[in-house]
CSV table of N, CA and C in Angstrom, one decimal:
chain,number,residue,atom,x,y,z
B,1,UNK,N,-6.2,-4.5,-13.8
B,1,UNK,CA,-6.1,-3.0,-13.7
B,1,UNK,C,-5.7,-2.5,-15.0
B,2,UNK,N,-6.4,-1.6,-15.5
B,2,UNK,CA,-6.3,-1.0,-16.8
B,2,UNK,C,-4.6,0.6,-16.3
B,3,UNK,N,-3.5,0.3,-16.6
B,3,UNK,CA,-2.7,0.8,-16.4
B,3,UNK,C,-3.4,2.2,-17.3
B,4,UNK,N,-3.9,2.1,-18.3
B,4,UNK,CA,-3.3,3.4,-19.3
B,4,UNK,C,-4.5,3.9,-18.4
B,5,UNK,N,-5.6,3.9,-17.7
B,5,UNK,CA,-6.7,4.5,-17.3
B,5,UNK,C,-6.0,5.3,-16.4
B,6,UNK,N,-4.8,4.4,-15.2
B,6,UNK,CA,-4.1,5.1,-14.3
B,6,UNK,C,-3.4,6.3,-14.8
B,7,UNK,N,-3.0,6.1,-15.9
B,7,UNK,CA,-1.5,6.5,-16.2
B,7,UNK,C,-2.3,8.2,-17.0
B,8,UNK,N,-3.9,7.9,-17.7
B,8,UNK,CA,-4.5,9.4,-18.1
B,8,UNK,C,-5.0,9.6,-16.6
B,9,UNK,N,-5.6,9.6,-16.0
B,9,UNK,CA,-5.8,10.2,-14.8
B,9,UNK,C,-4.6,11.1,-14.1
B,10,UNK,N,-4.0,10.1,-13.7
B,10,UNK,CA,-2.4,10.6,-13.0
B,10,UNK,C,-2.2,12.3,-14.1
B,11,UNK,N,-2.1,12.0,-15.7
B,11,UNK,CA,-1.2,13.2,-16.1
B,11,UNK,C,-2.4,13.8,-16.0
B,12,UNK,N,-3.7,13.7,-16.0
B,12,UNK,CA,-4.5,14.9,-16.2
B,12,UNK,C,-4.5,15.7,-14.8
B,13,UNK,N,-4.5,14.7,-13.8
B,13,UNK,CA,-4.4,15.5,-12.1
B,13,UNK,C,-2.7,16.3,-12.1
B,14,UNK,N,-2.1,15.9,-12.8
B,14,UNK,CA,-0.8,17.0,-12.4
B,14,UNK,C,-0.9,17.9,-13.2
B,15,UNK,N,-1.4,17.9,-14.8
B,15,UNK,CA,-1.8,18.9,-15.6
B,15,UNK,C,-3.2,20.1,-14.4
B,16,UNK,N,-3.9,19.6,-13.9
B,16,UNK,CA,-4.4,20.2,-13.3
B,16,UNK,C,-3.9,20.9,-12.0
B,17,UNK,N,-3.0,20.3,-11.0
B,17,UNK,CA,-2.6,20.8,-10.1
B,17,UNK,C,-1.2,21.8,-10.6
B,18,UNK,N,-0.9,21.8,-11.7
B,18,UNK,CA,0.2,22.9,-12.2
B,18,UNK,C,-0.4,23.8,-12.5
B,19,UNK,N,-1.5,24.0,-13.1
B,19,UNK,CA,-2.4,24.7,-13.6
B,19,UNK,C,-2.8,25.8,-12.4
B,20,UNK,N,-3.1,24.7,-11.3
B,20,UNK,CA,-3.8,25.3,-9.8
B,20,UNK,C,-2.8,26.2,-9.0
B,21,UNK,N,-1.7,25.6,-9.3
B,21,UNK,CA,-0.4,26.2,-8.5
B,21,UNK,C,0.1,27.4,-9.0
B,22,UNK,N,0.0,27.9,-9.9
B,22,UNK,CA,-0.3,28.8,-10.0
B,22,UNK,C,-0.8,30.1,-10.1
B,23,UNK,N,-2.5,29.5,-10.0
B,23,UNK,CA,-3.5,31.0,-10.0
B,23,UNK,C,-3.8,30.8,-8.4
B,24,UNK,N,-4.1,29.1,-8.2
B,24,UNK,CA,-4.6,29.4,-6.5
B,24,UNK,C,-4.1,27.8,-5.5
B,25,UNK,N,-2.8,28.4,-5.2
B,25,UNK,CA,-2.0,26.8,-4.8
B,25,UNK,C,-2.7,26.0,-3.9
B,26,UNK,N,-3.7,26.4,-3.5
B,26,UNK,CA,-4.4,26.1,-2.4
B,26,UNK,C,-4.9,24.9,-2.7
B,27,UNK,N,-5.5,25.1,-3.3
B,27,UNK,CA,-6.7,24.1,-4.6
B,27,UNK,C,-5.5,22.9,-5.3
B,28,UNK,N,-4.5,23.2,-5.5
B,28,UNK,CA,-3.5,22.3,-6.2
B,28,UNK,C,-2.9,21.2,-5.3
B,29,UNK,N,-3.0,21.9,-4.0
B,29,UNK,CA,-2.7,20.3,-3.3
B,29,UNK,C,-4.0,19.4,-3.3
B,30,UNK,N,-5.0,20.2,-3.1
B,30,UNK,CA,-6.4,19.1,-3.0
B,30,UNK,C,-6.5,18.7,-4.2
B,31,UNK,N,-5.7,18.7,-5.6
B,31,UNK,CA,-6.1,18.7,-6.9
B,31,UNK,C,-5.0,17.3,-6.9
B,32,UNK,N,-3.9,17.5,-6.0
B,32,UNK,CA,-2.9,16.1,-6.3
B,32,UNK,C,-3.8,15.5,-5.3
B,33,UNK,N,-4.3,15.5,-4.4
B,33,UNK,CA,-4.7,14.4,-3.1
B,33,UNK,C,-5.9,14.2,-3.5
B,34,UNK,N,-6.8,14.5,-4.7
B,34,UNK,CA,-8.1,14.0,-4.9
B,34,UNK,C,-7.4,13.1,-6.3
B,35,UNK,N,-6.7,13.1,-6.9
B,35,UNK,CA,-6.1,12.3,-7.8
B,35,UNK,C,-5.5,11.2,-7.4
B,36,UNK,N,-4.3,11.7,-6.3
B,36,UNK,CA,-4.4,10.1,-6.0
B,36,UNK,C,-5.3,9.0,-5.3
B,37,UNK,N,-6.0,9.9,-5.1
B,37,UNK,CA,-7.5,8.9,-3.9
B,37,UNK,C,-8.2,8.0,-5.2
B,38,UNK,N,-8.6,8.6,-6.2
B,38,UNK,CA,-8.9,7.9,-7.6
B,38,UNK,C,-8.0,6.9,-8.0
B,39,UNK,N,-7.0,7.1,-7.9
B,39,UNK,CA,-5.7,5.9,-8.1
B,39,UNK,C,-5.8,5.1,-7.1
B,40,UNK,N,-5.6,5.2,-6.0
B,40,UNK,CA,-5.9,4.2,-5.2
B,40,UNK,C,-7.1,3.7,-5.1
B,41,UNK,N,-8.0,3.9,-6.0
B,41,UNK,CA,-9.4,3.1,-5.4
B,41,UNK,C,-9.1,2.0,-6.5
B,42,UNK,N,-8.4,2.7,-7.6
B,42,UNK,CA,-8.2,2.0,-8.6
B,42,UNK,C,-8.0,0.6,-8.5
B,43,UNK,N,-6.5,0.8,-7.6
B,43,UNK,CA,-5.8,-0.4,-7.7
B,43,UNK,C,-5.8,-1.0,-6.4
B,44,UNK,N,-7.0,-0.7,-5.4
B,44,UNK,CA,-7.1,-1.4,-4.5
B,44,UNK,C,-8.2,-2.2,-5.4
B,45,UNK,N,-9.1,-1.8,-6.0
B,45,UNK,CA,-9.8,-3.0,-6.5
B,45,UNK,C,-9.2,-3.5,-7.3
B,46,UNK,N,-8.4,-3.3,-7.7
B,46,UNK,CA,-8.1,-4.9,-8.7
B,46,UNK,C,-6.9,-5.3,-7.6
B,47,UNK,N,-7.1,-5.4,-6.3
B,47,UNK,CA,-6.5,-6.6,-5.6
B,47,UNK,C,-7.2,-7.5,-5.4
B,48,UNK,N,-8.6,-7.3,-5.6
B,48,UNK,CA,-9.1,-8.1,-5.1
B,48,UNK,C,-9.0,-9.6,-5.9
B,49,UNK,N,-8.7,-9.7,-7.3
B,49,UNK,CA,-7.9,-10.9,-7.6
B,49,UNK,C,-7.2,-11.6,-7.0
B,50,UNK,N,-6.1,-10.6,-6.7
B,50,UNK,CA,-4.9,-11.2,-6.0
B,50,UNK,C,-5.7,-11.8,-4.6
B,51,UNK,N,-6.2,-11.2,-3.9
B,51,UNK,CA,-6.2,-12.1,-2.5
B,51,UNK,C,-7.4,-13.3,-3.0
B,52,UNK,N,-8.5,-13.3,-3.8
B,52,UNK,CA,-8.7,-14.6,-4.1
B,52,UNK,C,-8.1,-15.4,-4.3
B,53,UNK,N,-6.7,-15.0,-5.1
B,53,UNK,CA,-5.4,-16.3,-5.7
B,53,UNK,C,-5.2,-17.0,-4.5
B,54,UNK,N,-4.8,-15.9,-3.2
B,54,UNK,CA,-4.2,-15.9,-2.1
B,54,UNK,C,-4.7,-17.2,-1.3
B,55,UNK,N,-6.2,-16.8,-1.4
B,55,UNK,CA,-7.1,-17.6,-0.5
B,55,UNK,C,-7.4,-19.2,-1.2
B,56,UNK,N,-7.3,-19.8,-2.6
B,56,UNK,CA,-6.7,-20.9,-3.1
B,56,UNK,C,-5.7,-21.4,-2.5
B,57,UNK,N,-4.6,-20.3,-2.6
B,57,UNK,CA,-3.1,-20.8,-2.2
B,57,UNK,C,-3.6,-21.7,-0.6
B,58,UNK,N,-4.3,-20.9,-0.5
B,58,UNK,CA,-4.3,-21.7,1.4
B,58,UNK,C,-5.0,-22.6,1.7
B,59,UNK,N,-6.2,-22.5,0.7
B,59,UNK,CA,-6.8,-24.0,0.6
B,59,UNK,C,-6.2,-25.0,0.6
B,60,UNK,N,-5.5,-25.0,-0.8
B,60,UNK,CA,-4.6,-26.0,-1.3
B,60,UNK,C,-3.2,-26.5,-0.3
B,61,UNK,N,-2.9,-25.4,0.7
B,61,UNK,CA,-1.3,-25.7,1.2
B,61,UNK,C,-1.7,-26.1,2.4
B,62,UNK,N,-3.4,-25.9,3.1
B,62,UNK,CA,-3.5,-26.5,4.8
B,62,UNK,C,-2.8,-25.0,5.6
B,63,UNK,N,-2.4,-24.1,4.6
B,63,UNK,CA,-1.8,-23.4,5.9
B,63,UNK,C,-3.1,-23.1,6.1
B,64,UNK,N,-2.3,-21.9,7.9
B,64,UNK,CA,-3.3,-21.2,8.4
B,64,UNK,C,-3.9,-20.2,7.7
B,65,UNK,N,-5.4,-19.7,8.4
B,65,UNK,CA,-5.9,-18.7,7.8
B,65,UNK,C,-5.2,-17.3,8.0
B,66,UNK,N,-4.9,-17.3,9.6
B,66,UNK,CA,-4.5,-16.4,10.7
B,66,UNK,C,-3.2,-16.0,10.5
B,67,UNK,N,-2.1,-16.7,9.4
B,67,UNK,CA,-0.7,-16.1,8.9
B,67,UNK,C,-1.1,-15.4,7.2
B,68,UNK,N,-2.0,-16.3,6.7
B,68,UNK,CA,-2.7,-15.7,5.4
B,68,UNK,C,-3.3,-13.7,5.5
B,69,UNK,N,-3.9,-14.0,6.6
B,69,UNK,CA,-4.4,-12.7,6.9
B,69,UNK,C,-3.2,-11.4,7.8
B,70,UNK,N,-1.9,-12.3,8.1
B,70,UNK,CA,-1.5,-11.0,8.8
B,70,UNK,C,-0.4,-11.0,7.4
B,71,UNK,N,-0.5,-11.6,6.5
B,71,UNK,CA,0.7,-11.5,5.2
B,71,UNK,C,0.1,-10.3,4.8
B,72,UNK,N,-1.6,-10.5,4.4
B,72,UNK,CA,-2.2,-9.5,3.9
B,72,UNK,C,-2.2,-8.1,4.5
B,73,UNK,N,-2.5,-8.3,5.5
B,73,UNK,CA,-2.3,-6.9,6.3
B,73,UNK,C,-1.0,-6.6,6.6
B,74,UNK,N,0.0,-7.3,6.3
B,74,UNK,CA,1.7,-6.8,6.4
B,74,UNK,C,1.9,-5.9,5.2
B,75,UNK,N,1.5,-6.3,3.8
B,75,UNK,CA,1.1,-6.3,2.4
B,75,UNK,C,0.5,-4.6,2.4
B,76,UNK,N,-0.5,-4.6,3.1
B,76,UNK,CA,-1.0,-3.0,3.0
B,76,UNK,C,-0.7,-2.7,3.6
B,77,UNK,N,-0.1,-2.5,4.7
B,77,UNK,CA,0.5,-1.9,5.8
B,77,UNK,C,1.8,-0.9,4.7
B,78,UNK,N,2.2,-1.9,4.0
B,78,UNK,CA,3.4,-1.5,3.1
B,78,UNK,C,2.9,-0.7,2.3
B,79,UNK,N,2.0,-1.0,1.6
B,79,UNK,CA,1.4,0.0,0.3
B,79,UNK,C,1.0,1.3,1.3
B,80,UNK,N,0.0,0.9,1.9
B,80,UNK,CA,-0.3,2.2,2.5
B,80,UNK,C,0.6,3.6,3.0
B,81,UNK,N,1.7,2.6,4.1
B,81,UNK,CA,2.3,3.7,3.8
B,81,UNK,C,3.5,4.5,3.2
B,82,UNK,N,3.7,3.4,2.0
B,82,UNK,CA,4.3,4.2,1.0
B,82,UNK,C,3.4,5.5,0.0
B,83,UNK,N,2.2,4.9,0.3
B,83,UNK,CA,1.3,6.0,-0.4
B,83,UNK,C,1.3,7.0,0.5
B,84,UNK,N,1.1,7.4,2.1
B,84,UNK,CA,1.4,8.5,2.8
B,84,UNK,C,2.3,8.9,2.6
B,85,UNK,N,3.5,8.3,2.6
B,85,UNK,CA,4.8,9.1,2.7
B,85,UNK,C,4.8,9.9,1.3
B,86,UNK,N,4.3,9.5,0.5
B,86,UNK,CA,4.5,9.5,-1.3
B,86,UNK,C,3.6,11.6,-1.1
B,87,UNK,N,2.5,11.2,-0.4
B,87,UNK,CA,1.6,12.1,-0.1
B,87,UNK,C,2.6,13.2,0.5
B,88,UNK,N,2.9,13.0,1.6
B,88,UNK,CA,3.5,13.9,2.3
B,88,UNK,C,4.9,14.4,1.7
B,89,UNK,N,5.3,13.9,1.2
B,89,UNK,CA,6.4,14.5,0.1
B,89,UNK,C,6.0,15.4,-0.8
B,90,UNK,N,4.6,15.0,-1.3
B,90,UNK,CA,4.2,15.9,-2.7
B,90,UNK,C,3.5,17.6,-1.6
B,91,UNK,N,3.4,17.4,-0.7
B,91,UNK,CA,2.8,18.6,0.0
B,91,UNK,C,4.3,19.1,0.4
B,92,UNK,N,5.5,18.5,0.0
B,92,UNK,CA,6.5,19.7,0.8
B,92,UNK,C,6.8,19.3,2.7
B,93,UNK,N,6.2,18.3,3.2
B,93,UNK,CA,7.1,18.0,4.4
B,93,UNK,C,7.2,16.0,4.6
B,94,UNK,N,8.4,16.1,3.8
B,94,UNK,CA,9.4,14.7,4.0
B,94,UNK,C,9.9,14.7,5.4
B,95,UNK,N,9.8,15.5,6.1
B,95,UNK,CA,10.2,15.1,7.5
B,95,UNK,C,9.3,14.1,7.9
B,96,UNK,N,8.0,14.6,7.9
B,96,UNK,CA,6.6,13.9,8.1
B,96,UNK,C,6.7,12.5,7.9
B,97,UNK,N,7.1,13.0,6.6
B,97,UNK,CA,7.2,11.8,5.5
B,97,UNK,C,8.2,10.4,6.2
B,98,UNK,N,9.3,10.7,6.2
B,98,UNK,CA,9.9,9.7,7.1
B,98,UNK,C,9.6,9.4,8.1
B,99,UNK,N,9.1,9.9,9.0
B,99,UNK,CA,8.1,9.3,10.4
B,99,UNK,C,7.3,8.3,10.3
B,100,UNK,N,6.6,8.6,9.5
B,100,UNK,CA,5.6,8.0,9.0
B,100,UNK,C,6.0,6.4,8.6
B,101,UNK,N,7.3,6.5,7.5
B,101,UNK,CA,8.0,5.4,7.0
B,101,UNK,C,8.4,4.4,8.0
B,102,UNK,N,9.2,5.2,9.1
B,102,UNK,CA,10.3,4.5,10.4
B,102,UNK,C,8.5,3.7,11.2
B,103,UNK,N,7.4,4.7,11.3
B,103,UNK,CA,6.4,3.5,12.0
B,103,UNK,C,6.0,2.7,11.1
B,104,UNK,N,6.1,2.7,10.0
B,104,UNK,CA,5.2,1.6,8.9
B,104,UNK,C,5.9,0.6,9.3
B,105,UNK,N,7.9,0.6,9.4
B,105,UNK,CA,8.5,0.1,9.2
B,105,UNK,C,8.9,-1.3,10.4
B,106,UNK,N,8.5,0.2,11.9
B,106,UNK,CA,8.0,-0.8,12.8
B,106,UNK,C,7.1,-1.9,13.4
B,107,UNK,N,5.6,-1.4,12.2
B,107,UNK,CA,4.5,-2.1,12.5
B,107,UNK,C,4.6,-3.2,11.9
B,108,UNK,N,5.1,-3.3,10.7
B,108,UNK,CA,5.6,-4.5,9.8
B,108,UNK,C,6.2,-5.5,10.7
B,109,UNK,N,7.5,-4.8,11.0
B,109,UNK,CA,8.6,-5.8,12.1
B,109,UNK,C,7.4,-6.8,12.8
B,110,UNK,N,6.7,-6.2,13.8
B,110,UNK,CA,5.9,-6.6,15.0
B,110,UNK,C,4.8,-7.2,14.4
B,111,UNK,N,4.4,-7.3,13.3
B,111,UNK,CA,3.5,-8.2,12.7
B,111,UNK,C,4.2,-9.3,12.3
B,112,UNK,N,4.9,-9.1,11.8
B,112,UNK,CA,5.9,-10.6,11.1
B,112,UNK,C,6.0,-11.5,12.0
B,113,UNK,N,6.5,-11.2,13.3
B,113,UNK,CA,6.5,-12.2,14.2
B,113,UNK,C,6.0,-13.5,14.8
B,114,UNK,N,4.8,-13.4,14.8
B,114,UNK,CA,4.0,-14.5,14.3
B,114,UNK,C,4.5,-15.0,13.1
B,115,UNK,N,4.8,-14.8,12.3
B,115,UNK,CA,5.2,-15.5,10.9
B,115,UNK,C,6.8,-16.0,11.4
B,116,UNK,N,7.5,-15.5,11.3
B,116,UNK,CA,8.8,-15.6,11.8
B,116,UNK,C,8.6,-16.9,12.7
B,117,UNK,N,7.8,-16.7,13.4
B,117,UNK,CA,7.7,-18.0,15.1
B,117,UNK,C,7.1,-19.3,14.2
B,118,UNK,N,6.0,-18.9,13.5
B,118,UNK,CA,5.8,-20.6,12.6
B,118,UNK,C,6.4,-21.0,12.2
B,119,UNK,N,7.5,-20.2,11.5
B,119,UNK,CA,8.3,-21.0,10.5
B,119,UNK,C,9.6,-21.1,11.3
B,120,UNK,N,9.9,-20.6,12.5
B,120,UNK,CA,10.5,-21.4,12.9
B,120,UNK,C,10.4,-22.5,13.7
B,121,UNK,N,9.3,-22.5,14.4
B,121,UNK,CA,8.7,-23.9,14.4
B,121,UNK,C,8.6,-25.1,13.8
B,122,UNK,N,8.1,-24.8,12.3
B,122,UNK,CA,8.1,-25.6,11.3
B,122,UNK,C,9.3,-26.3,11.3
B,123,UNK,N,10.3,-25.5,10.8
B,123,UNK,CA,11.9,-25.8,10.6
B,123,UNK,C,12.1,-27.0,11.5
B,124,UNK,N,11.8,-26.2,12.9
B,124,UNK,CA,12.3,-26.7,13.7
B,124,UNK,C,12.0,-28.4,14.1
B,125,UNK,N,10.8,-28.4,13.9
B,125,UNK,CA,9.9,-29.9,13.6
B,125,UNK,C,10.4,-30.8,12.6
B,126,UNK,N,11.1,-30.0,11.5
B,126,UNK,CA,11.4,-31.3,10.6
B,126,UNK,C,12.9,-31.5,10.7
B,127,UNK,N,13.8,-30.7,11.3
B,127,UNK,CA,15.1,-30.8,11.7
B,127,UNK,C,15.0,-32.0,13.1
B,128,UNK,N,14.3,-31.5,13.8
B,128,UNK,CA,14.0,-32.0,15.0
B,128,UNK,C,13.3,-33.7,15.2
């Protein structure tokens, strides 16, 4: 991922949404929420390195596919909704915003589980 590409994007969408917020604010929030949508396409594509690494790693270890894939989806579960909340702040309601957080926070827990249960299985098999 080319940071400085993020990093002119990012200042030119706040140089535009200050610009916006003042003659017509309306336009200024669509002017931060179409900037970050650009940013995030960004840097969801250059994950896709990373989960090819990912998908080696599991070749090579025999793990499962089915813990590989809920890591992954634990993984953007997290990004994502730090990017909502991130969103919902920049519009002026953090209340939102933390709701939002407390379910990401939940969905996470209740994914893990399965991971949590193999490995303690695991443990438990070589103690055992």
């Amino acid at each position: 991922m080319d940071i400085f590409k993020v990093i002119g994007i990012g200042i030119l969408g706040a140089i535009v949404a200050v610009m916006l917020k003042n003659t017509q604010s309306s336009y200024a929030v669509l002017a931060v929420i179409a900037t970050g949508i650009v940013i995030l396409i960004i840097a969801v594509n250059a994950l896709g390195q990373v989960i090819v690494a990912f998908e080696e790693i599991v070749d090579k270890t025999n793990l499962s596919s089915a813990l590989f894939a809920t890591l992954l989806k634990i993984i953007g579960i997290g990004y994502l909704t730090e990017y909502s909340v991130n969103l919902c702040n920049d519009m002026d309601c953090a209340s939102i915003g933390k709701k939002i957080s407390f379910a990401g926070k939940i969905t996470i827990f209740l994914m893990a589980m399965p991971i949590v249960t193999a490995l303690i299985k695991t443990v438990a098999g070589m103690v055992g």
